[in-house]
Coordinates of N, CA, C and O in Angstrom, one line a residue:
M1 N -46.7 215.6 47.6 CA -45.5 215.9 48.3 C -45.4 217.4 48.5 O -45.7 218.2 47.6
K2 N -45.1 217.8 49.7 CA -45.0 219.2 50.0 C -43.6 219.6 50.2 O -42.8 218.9 50.7
N3 N -43.3 220.9 49.8 CA -42.0 221.4 50.1 C -41.9 221.8 51.6 O -43.0 221.9 52.2
L4 N -40.7 221.9 52.1 CA -40.5 222.3 53.5 C -40.1 223.7 53.5 O -39.3 224.2 52.7
C5 N -40.5 224.4 54.5 CA -40.2 225.9 54.6 C -39.6 226.2 55.9 O -39.8 225.6 56.9
S6 N -38.7 227.2 55.9 CA -38.2 227.9 57.1 C -38.3 229.4 56.8 O -38.8 229.8 55.9
K7 N -37.7 230.1 57.7 CA -37.8 231.6 57.6 C -37.3 232.1 56.3 O -37.9 232.9 55.7
R8 N -36.1 231.6 55.9 CA -35.5 232.2 54.6 C -35.4 231.2 53.5 O -34.9 231.6 52.4
L9 N -35.9 230.0 53.7 CA -35.6 228.9 52.7 C -36.9 228.2 52.4 O -37.8 228.1 53.2
N10 N -36.9 227.7 51.2 CA -37.9 226.7 50.7 C -37.1 225.5 50.3 O -36.2 225.6 49.5
L11 N -37.4 224.3 50.9 CA -36.8 223.1 50.6 C -37.7 222.4 49.6 O -38.8 221.9 49.9
L12 N -37.3 222.4 48.3 CA -38.1 221.9 47.2 C -37.9 220.4 47.1 O -36.8 219.9 46.9
V13 N -39.0 219.6 47.1 CA -38.9 218.2 46.9 C -38.3 217.9 45.5 O -38.8 218.5 44.5
A14 N -37.3 217.2 45.4 CA -36.6 216.9 44.1 C -37.3 215.7 43.5 O -36.9 214.5 43.7
T15 N -38.3 216.0 42.7 CA -39.1 215.0 42.0 C -38.2 214.4 40.9 O -37.1 214.9 40.6
P16 N -38.6 213.3 40.3 CA -37.8 212.7 39.2 C -37.5 213.7 38.1 O -36.4 213.8 37.6
Q17 N -38.5 214.5 37.7 CA -38.3 215.6 36.7 C -37.2 216.6 37.1 O -36.3 216.9 36.4
I18 N -37.2 217.0 38.4 CA -36.2 217.9 38.9 C -34.9 217.2 38.9 O -33.9 217.8 38.6
M19 N -34.8 216.0 39.4 CA -33.5 215.3 39.4 C -32.9 215.1 38.0 O -31.7 215.3 37.9
E20 N -33.8 214.8 37.0 CA -33.2 214.7 35.7 C -32.7 216.0 35.2 O -31.6 216.1 34.5
A21 N -33.4 217.1 35.5 CA -32.9 218.4 35.1 C -31.5 218.7 35.8 O -30.6 219.2 35.2
A22 N -31.5 218.4 37.1 CA -30.2 218.7 37.9 C -29.1 217.8 37.3 O -27.9 218.3 37.2
I23 N -29.3 216.6 36.9 CA -28.3 215.8 36.3 C -27.9 216.4 35.0 O -26.7 216.3 34.6
S24 N -28.8 216.9 34.2 CA -28.5 217.5 32.9 C -27.6 218.8 33.1 O -26.8 219.1 32.2
G25 N -27.7 219.5 34.2 CA -26.9 220.7 34.4 C -27.6 221.9 35.0 O -28.9 221.9 35.1
R26 N -26.9 222.8 35.5 CA -27.4 224.0 36.2 C -28.4 224.8 35.3 O -29.5 225.2 35.8
R27 N -28.1 224.9 34.0 CA -29.0 225.7 33.1 C -30.3 225.0 33.0 O -31.4 225.7 33.1
E28 N -30.3 223.7 32.8 CA -31.6 223.0 32.7 C -32.4 223.1 34.0 O -33.6 223.2 34.0
L29 N -31.7 223.0 35.1 CA -32.4 223.0 36.4 C -33.0 224.4 36.6 O -34.2 224.6 37.0
A30 N -32.2 225.5 36.3 CA -32.7 226.8 36.5 C -33.9 227.1 35.6 O -34.9 227.7 36.0
Q31 N -33.8 226.6 34.4 CA -34.9 226.8 33.4 C -36.2 226.1 33.9 O -37.3 226.7 33.9
L32 N -36.1 224.9 34.4 CA -37.2 224.1 34.8 C -37.9 224.8 36.0 O -39.1 225.0 36.1
L33 N -37.1 225.2 37.0 CA -37.6 225.8 38.2 C -37.8 227.3 38.2 O -38.4 227.9 39.1
Q34 N -37.3 228.0 37.1 CA -37.4 229.4 37.0 C -36.7 230.1 38.3 O -37.3 231.0 38.9
V35 N -35.5 229.6 38.5 CA -34.7 230.1 39.6 C -33.3 230.3 39.1 O -32.9 229.8 38.1
N36 N -32.4 231.0 39.9 CA -31.0 231.0 39.7 C -30.4 229.7 40.4 O -31.0 229.2 41.4
V37 N -29.3 229.2 39.9 CA -28.7 228.0 40.5 C -27.3 228.3 40.7 O -26.5 228.6 39.8
L38 N -26.9 228.3 42.0 CA -25.5 228.6 42.4 C -24.5 227.6 41.8 O -24.7 226.4 41.9
D39 N -23.5 228.1 41.2 CA -22.4 227.2 40.7 C -21.8 226.6 42.0 O -21.3 227.3 42.9
G40 N -21.8 225.3 42.1 CA -21.3 224.6 43.3 C -22.3 224.5 44.4 O -22.0 224.3 45.5
Y41 N -23.6 224.5 44.0 CA -24.6 224.3 45.0 C -24.6 222.9 45.6 O -25.1 222.6 46.7
S42 N -23.9 221.9 44.9 CA -23.8 220.6 45.4 C -22.4 220.1 45.1 O -21.9 220.1 44.0
E43 N -21.7 219.6 46.2 CA -20.4 219.1 46.1 C -20.5 217.6 45.6 O -19.5 217.0 45.2
Y44 N -21.6 217.0 45.8 CA -21.8 215.6 45.5 C -22.1 215.3 44.1 O -21.7 214.3 43.5
G45 N -22.9 216.1 43.5 CA -23.1 216.1 42.0 C -23.8 214.9 41.4 O -24.6 214.2 42.1
V46 N -23.5 214.7 40.2 CA -24.2 213.8 39.3 C -24.2 212.3 39.9 O -25.3 211.7 39.9
P47 N -23.1 211.8 40.4 CA -23.2 210.4 40.9 C -24.3 210.2 42.0 O -25.1 209.2 41.9
V48 N -24.4 211.1 42.9 CA -25.4 211.0 44.0 C -26.8 211.3 43.4 O -27.7 210.5 43.8
L49 N -26.9 212.3 42.6 CA -28.2 212.5 42.0 C -28.7 211.3 41.2 O -29.9 211.0 41.2
S50 N -27.8 210.7 40.4 CA -28.2 209.5 39.6 C -28.6 208.4 40.6 O -29.6 207.7 40.3
F51 N -27.9 208.2 41.6 CA -28.2 207.1 42.6 C -29.6 207.3 43.1 O -30.4 206.4 43.2
I52 N -29.9 208.6 43.5 CA -31.2 208.9 44.1 C -32.3 208.7 43.1 O -33.4 208.2 43.3
L53 N -32.1 209.2 41.8 CA -33.1 209.0 40.8 C -33.4 207.5 40.6 O -34.5 207.1 40.4
N54 N -32.4 206.7 40.6 CA -32.6 205.2 40.6 C -33.5 204.7 41.7 O -34.3 203.8 41.6
K55 N -33.2 205.3 42.9 CA -34.1 204.9 44.1 C -35.5 205.3 43.8 O -36.4 204.5 44.2
Y56 N -35.8 206.4 43.2 CA -37.1 206.9 42.9 C -37.8 205.9 41.9 O -39.0 205.6 42.0
K57 N -37.0 205.4 41.0 CA -37.6 204.4 40.0 C -37.9 203.1 40.7 O -38.9 202.4 40.3
E58 N -37.2 202.7 41.8 CA -37.6 201.5 42.5 C -38.9 201.7 43.3 O -39.6 200.8 43.4
D59 N -39.1 202.9 43.9 CA -40.2 203.1 44.7 C -40.5 204.6 44.8 O -40.0 205.3 45.7
E60 N -41.4 205.1 43.9 CA -41.6 206.5 43.8 C -42.4 207.0 45.1 O -42.4 208.2 45.4
S61 N -43.0 206.1 45.8 CA -43.7 206.6 47.0 C -42.7 207.1 48.1 O -43.2 207.7 49.1
Q62 N -41.4 206.8 47.9 CA -40.4 207.2 48.9 C -39.8 208.6 48.6 O -38.8 209.0 49.3
I63 N -40.2 209.3 47.6 CA -39.6 210.5 47.2 C -39.4 211.5 48.4 O -38.4 212.2 48.5
A64 N -40.4 211.6 49.2 CA -40.3 212.6 50.4 C -39.2 212.2 51.3 O -38.8 213.1 52.2
W65 N -38.6 211.0 51.2 CA -37.6 210.6 52.1 C -36.2 210.6 51.5 O -35.3 209.9 51.9
W66 N -36.0 211.4 50.4 CA -34.7 211.5 49.8 C -34.3 212.9 49.7 O -33.9 213.5 50.7
T67 N -34.3 213.5 48.5 CA -33.6 214.8 48.3 C -34.5 216.0 48.1 O -35.6 215.9 47.5
Y68 N -34.0 217.1 48.6 CA -34.6 218.4 48.5 C -33.6 219.4 48.0 O -32.4 219.3 48.4
L69 N -34.0 220.4 47.2 CA -33.1 221.4 46.8 C -33.4 222.6 47.7 O -34.5 223.0 48.0
V70 N -32.3 223.3 48.2 CA -32.4 224.4 49.1 C -32.5 225.7 48.3 O -31.6 226.1 47.6
L71 N -33.7 226.3 48.3 CA -34.0 227.6 47.6 C -33.9 228.7 48.6 O -34.7 228.8 49.6
Y72 N -32.9 229.6 48.4 CA -32.8 230.8 49.2 C -33.7 231.9 48.7 O -33.6 232.4 47.5
L73 N -34.8 232.1 49.4 CA -35.9 233.0 48.9 C -35.5 234.4 48.5 O -35.9 234.9 47.5
E74 N -34.6 235.0 49.3 CA -34.2 236.4 49.1 C -33.6 236.6 47.7 O -33.8 237.6 47.0
K75 N -32.9 235.6 47.2 CA -32.2 235.7 45.9 C -32.8 234.7 44.8 O -32.3 234.7 43.7
N76 N -33.9 234.0 45.2 CA -34.5 233.0 44.3 C -33.4 232.1 43.7 O -33.4 232.0 42.5
E77 N -32.6 231.6 44.6 CA -31.4 230.8 44.1 C -31.3 229.5 44.8 O -31.4 229.4 46.1
I78 N -31.1 228.4 44.1 CA -30.7 227.1 44.7 C -29.3 227.2 45.2 O -28.4 227.5 44.4
I79 N -29.2 227.0 46.5 CA -27.8 227.2 47.1 C -27.3 225.9 47.8 O -26.2 225.9 48.4
G80 N -28.0 224.8 47.7 CA -27.6 223.6 48.3 C -28.6 222.5 48.1 O -29.6 222.6 47.4
T81 N -28.3 221.3 48.7 CA -29.2 220.2 48.7 C -29.3 219.7 50.2 O -28.4 220.0 51.0
C82 N -30.3 218.9 50.4 CA -30.5 218.3 51.7 C -31.4 217.1 51.6 O -32.0 216.9 50.5
G83 N -31.7 216.5 52.7 CA -32.7 215.4 52.7 C -32.4 214.3 53.6 O -31.7 214.5 54.6
Y84 N -33.0 213.2 53.3 CA -32.9 212.0 54.2 C -32.2 210.9 53.4 O -32.2 210.9 52.2
K85 N -31.7 210.0 54.1 CA -31.0 208.8 53.5 C -32.0 207.6 53.5 O -31.7 206.5 53.9
G86 N -33.2 207.9 53.0 CA -34.2 206.8 52.9 C -35.3 207.0 53.9 O -35.2 207.8 54.9
A87 N -36.4 206.2 53.8 CA -37.5 206.2 54.7 C -37.1 205.7 56.1 O -36.1 205.1 56.2
P88 N -37.9 206.0 57.1 CA -37.7 205.5 58.4 C -37.5 204.0 58.4 O -38.3 203.2 57.8
G89 N -36.5 203.5 59.2 CA -36.3 202.1 59.3 C -37.2 201.5 60.4 O -38.0 202.2 61.0
E90 N -37.1 200.2 60.7 CA -37.9 199.5 61.7 C -37.7 200.1 63.1 O -38.6 200.1 63.9
S91 N -36.5 200.7 63.3 CA -36.2 201.3 64.6 C -36.8 202.7 64.8 O -36.8 203.2 65.8
G92 N -37.4 203.2 63.7 CA -38.0 204.5 63.7 C -36.9 205.6 63.4 O -37.2 206.8 63.6
E93 N -35.8 205.2 62.9 CA -34.7 206.2 62.6 C -34.8 206.7 61.2 O -35.1 205.9 60.3
V94 N -34.5 207.9 61.0 CA -34.3 208.5 59.7 C -33.1 209.4 59.8 O -32.9 210.1 60.8
E95 N -32.2 209.3 58.8 CA -30.9 210.0 58.9 C -31.0 211.2 57.9 O -31.5 211.1 56.8
I96 N -30.5 212.4 58.4 CA -30.5 213.6 57.6 C -29.1 213.9 57.0 O -28.1 213.4 57.6
G97 N -29.1 214.7 56.0 CA -27.8 215.2 55.4 C -28.1 216.5 54.8 O -29.3 216.8 54.4
Y98 N -27.1 217.4 54.7 CA -27.3 218.7 54.1 C -26.0 219.3 53.6 O -25.0 218.9 54.1
E99 N -26.1 220.2 52.6 CA -24.9 220.9 52.2 C -25.4 222.3 51.7 O -26.4 222.4 51.0
I100 N -24.6 223.3 52.0 CA -24.9 224.6 51.5 C -23.7 225.1 50.7 O -22.5 224.9 51.2
G101 N -23.9 225.7 49.6 CA -22.8 226.3 48.8 C -21.9 227.3 49.5 O -22.4 228.0 50.4
L102 N -20.7 227.2 49.2 CA -19.7 228.0 49.9 C -20.0 229.5 50.2 O -19.9 229.9 51.3
P103 N -20.5 230.2 49.2 CA -20.8 231.7 49.5 C -21.9 231.9 50.6 O -22.0 233.0 51.1
Y104 N -22.7 230.9 50.9 CA -23.8 231.0 51.8 C -23.5 230.4 53.1 O -24.4 230.4 54.0
R105 N -22.4 229.8 53.4 CA -22.1 229.2 54.6 C -21.8 230.3 55.7 O -21.5 231.4 55.4
G106 N -22.0 229.9 57.0 CA -21.8 230.8 58.1 C -22.9 231.8 58.3 O -22.7 232.8 59.0
Q107 N -24.1 231.6 57.7 CA -25.2 232.5 57.9 C -26.4 231.9 58.6 O -27.5 232.4 58.6
G108 N -26.2 230.7 59.1 CA -27.3 230.0 59.8 C -28.2 229.3 58.9 O -29.2 228.7 59.4
L109 N -27.9 229.2 57.6 CA -28.9 228.6 56.7 C -28.9 227.0 56.9 O -29.9 226.4 56.8
A110 N -27.7 226.4 57.1 CA -27.7 225.0 57.4 C -28.5 224.6 58.6 O -29.1 223.6 58.7
T111 N -28.4 225.5 59.6 CA -29.2 225.3 60.8 C -30.7 225.3 60.5 O -31.5 224.4 61.0
E112 N -31.1 226.2 59.7 CA -32.5 226.2 59.3 C -32.9 225.0 58.5 O -34.0 224.4 58.7
V113 N -32.0 224.5 57.7 CA -32.3 223.3 56.9 C -32.4 222.1 57.8 O -33.4 221.3 57.8
A114 N -31.4 221.9 58.7 CA -31.5 220.8 59.7 C -32.7 220.8 60.5 O -33.3 219.8 60.8
N115 N -33.1 222.0 61.0 CA -34.3 222.1 61.8 C -35.6 221.7 61.0 O -36.4 221.0 61.5
A116 N -35.6 222.2 59.8 CA -36.8 221.9 58.9 C -36.9 220.4 58.6 O -38.0 219.8 58.7
L117 N -35.7 219.8 58.4 CA -35.7 218.3 58.1 C -36.2 217.6 59.4 O -37.0 216.6 59.3
F118 N -35.7 218.0 60.5 CA -36.1 217.3 61.8 C -37.6 217.5 62.0 O -38.3 216.5 62.3
E119 N -38.1 218.7 61.9 CA -39.5 218.9 62.2 C -40.4 218.1 61.2 O -41.4 217.5 61.7
H120 N -40.0 218.1 60.0 CA -40.8 217.3 59.0 C -40.8 215.8 59.4 O -41.8 215.2 59.4
A121 N -39.6 215.3 59.7 CA -39.5 213.9 60.0 C -40.2 213.5 61.2 O -40.9 212.5 61.3
I122 N -40.0 214.2 62.3 CA -40.5 213.8 63.6 C -42.1 213.9 63.6 O -42.7 213.3 64.5
N123 N -42.7 214.6 62.7 CA -44.1 214.6 62.6 C -44.7 213.4 61.9 O -45.9 213.3 61.9
D124 N -43.9 212.5 61.4 CA -44.3 211.3 60.8 C -44.4 210.2 61.9 O -43.5 210.1 62.7
P125 N -45.5 209.6 62.1 CA -45.7 208.6 63.2 C -44.7 207.4 63.1 O -44.5 206.8 64.2
K126 N -44.1 207.2 62.0 CA -43.1 206.1 61.9 C -41.7 206.5 62.4 O -40.9 205.7 62.6
V127 N -41.5 207.8 62.6 CA -40.2 208.3 63.0 C -40.2 208.5 64.5 O -41.0 209.2 65.1
R128 N -39.2 207.8 65.2 CA -38.9 207.9 66.6 C -37.8 208.9 66.9 O -37.8 209.6 67.9
F129 N -36.8 208.9 66.0 CA -35.7 209.8 66.2 C -35.0 210.1 64.8 O -35.1 209.3 63.9
V130 N -34.2 211.2 64.8 CA -33.5 211.6 63.6 C -32.0 211.5 63.9 O -31.6 211.9 65.0
S131 N -31.3 211.0 63.0 CA -29.8 210.9 63.2 C -29.1 211.7 62.1 O -29.6 212.1 61.1
A132 N -27.8 211.8 62.3 CA -26.9 212.4 61.3 C -25.5 211.9 61.6 O -25.2 211.4 62.7
K133 N -24.6 212.0 60.6 CA -23.2 211.6 60.8 C -22.3 212.7 60.3 O -22.6 213.4 59.4
T134 N -21.2 212.9 61.1 CA -20.2 213.9 60.7 C -18.8 213.3 60.8 O -18.7 212.3 61.4
L135 N -17.9 214.0 60.3 CA -16.5 213.7 60.6 C -16.3 213.7 62.1 O -16.9 214.6 62.8
A136 N -15.4 212.9 62.6 CA -15.2 212.9 64.1 C -14.2 214.0 64.5 O -13.1 213.7 65.0
E137 N -14.6 215.2 64.3 CA -13.9 216.4 64.7 C -14.8 217.6 64.7 O -15.8 217.6 63.9
P138 N -14.5 218.6 65.5 CA -15.4 219.8 65.5 C -15.3 220.5 64.2 O -14.2 220.6 63.6
N139 N -16.5 220.8 63.6 CA -16.5 221.5 62.3 C -17.9 222.2 62.2 O -18.7 222.1 63.1
A140 N -18.2 222.8 61.1 CA -19.4 223.5 60.9 C -20.6 222.6 61.0 O -21.6 223.0 61.7
S141 N -20.6 221.4 60.5 CA -21.7 220.5 60.7 C -22.0 220.1 62.1 O -23.1 220.0 62.5
T142 N -20.9 219.9 62.9 CA -21.1 219.5 64.3 C -21.8 220.7 65.0 O -22.6 220.5 65.9
R143 N -21.4 221.9 64.7 CA -22.0 223.1 65.3 C -23.5 223.2 65.0 O -24.3 223.6 65.8
V144 N -23.8 222.9 63.7 CA -25.2 223.0 63.2 C -26.0 222.0 64.1 O -27.1 222.3 64.6
L145 N -25.5 220.8 64.2 CA -26.3 219.7 64.9 C -26.4 220.1 66.4 O -27.5 219.9 66.9
E146 N -25.4 220.6 67.0 CA -25.5 221.0 68.4 C -26.5 222.1 68.5 O -27.3 222.1 69.5
K147 N -26.5 223.1 67.6 CA -27.5 224.2 67.7 C -28.9 223.7 67.6 O -29.9 224.2 68.1
C148 N -29.1 222.6 66.8 CA -30.4 222.0 66.5 C -30.8 221.0 67.6 O -31.9 220.4 67.5
G149 N -30.0 220.8 68.6 CA -30.4 219.9 69.7 C -30.0 218.5 69.5 O -30.5 217.6 70.3
F150 N -29.2 218.1 68.6 CA -28.7 216.8 68.4 C -27.6 216.5 69.4 O -26.9 217.4 69.8
E151 N -27.5 215.2 69.9 CA -26.5 214.8 70.8 C -25.6 213.8 70.1 O -26.1 212.9 69.4
K152 N -24.3 214.0 70.3 CA -23.3 213.0 69.8 C -23.4 211.8 70.7 O -23.2 211.8 71.9
T153 N -23.7 210.6 70.1 CA -23.9 209.4 70.9 C -22.9 208.3 70.6 O -22.9 207.3 71.3
A154 N -22.1 208.4 69.5 CA -21.2 207.3 69.2 C -20.1 207.8 68.3 O -20.3 208.8 67.6
T155 N -19.0 207.1 68.3 CA -17.8 207.4 67.4 C -17.5 206.0 66.8 O -17.4 205.0 67.6
F156 N -17.3 206.0 65.5 CA -16.9 204.7 64.9 C -16.1 204.9 63.6 O -16.1 206.1 63.1
H157 N -15.5 203.9 63.2 CA -14.8 204.0 61.9 C -15.8 203.5 60.8 O -16.3 202.4 60.9
D158 N -16.0 204.3 59.8 CA -17.0 204.0 58.8 C -16.2 203.3 57.6 O -15.4 203.9 57.0
P159 N -16.4 202.0 57.4 CA -15.7 201.3 56.4 C -16.0 201.8 55.0 O -15.1 201.7 54.1
H160 N -17.1 202.4 54.8 CA -17.5 202.9 53.4 C -16.8 204.2 53.1 O -16.4 204.5 52.0
E161 N -16.7 205.0 54.2 CA -16.1 206.3 54.0 C -14.5 206.3 54.2 O -13.8 207.1 53.7
G162 N -14.1 205.3 55.1 CA -12.7 205.2 55.3 C -12.1 206.1 56.4 O -10.9 206.2 56.5
F163 N -13.0 206.7 57.2 CA -12.5 207.5 58.3 C -13.4 207.5 59.5 O -14.5 206.9 59.4
R164 N -13.0 208.1 60.6 CA -13.8 208.1 61.9 C -15.0 209.0 61.7 O -14.9 210.1 61.2
I165 N -16.1 208.6 62.3 CA -17.4 209.3 62.2 C -18.0 209.5 63.6 O -17.9 208.6 64.4
W166 N -18.6 210.7 63.8 CA -19.4 210.9 65.0 C -20.9 210.7 64.5 O -21.3 211.1 63.5
Y167 N -21.6 210.0 65.4 CA -23.0 209.7 65.1 C -23.9 210.5 66.1 O -23.6 210.5 67.3
W168 N -24.8 211.2 65.5 CA -25.7 212.2 66.3 C -27.1 211.7 66.3 O -27.6 211.1 65.3
Q169 N -27.8 212.0 67.4 CA -29.3 211.7 67.4 C -30.0 212.8 68.1 O -29.5 213.5 68.9
R170 N -31.3 212.9 67.6 CA -32.2 213.8 68.3 C -33.6 213.1 68.4 O -34.1 212.7 67.3
W171 N -34.1 213.1 69.6 CA -35.4 212.4 69.8 C -36.5 213.4 69.9 O -36.2 214.6 70.1
Q172 N -37.7 213.0 69.7 CA -38.8 213.9 69.7 C -38.9 214.7 71.0 O -38.6 214.4 72.1

């Protein structure tokens, strides 16, 4: 598995060992990777990391289709997480998600992340298009997706989340 790179970032594949360290805490993750780890690099935290680690245990061949840690090269610091919500489905769709820690927002880093995820995914022959979901209101994530060439194609109520969602797509 290879890490994904952009101009200022390295998206590190979160292997089972890295996930276990992240679940243990920032200090353990920093020690394993020999990097700084921003307090608040992930708003989702241990429950989501544990869920993904369990997915790895089910099928380790799918690791590249789950979680990456966002390493800001200039400061050698983990500042967020990103990735996919599983391998491409039969329709050729793969969904992306990303988060950047508060002190690093508004600097174009999420745009770099989303573009890197798109480029990686679309180069896989099983992927026909990349999707994302946001709250159904203008916000930072909607601006990121617009800048990356995604189009809003649907609005719906997500029963799992309990609120209205905009569905975005970008084709090759």
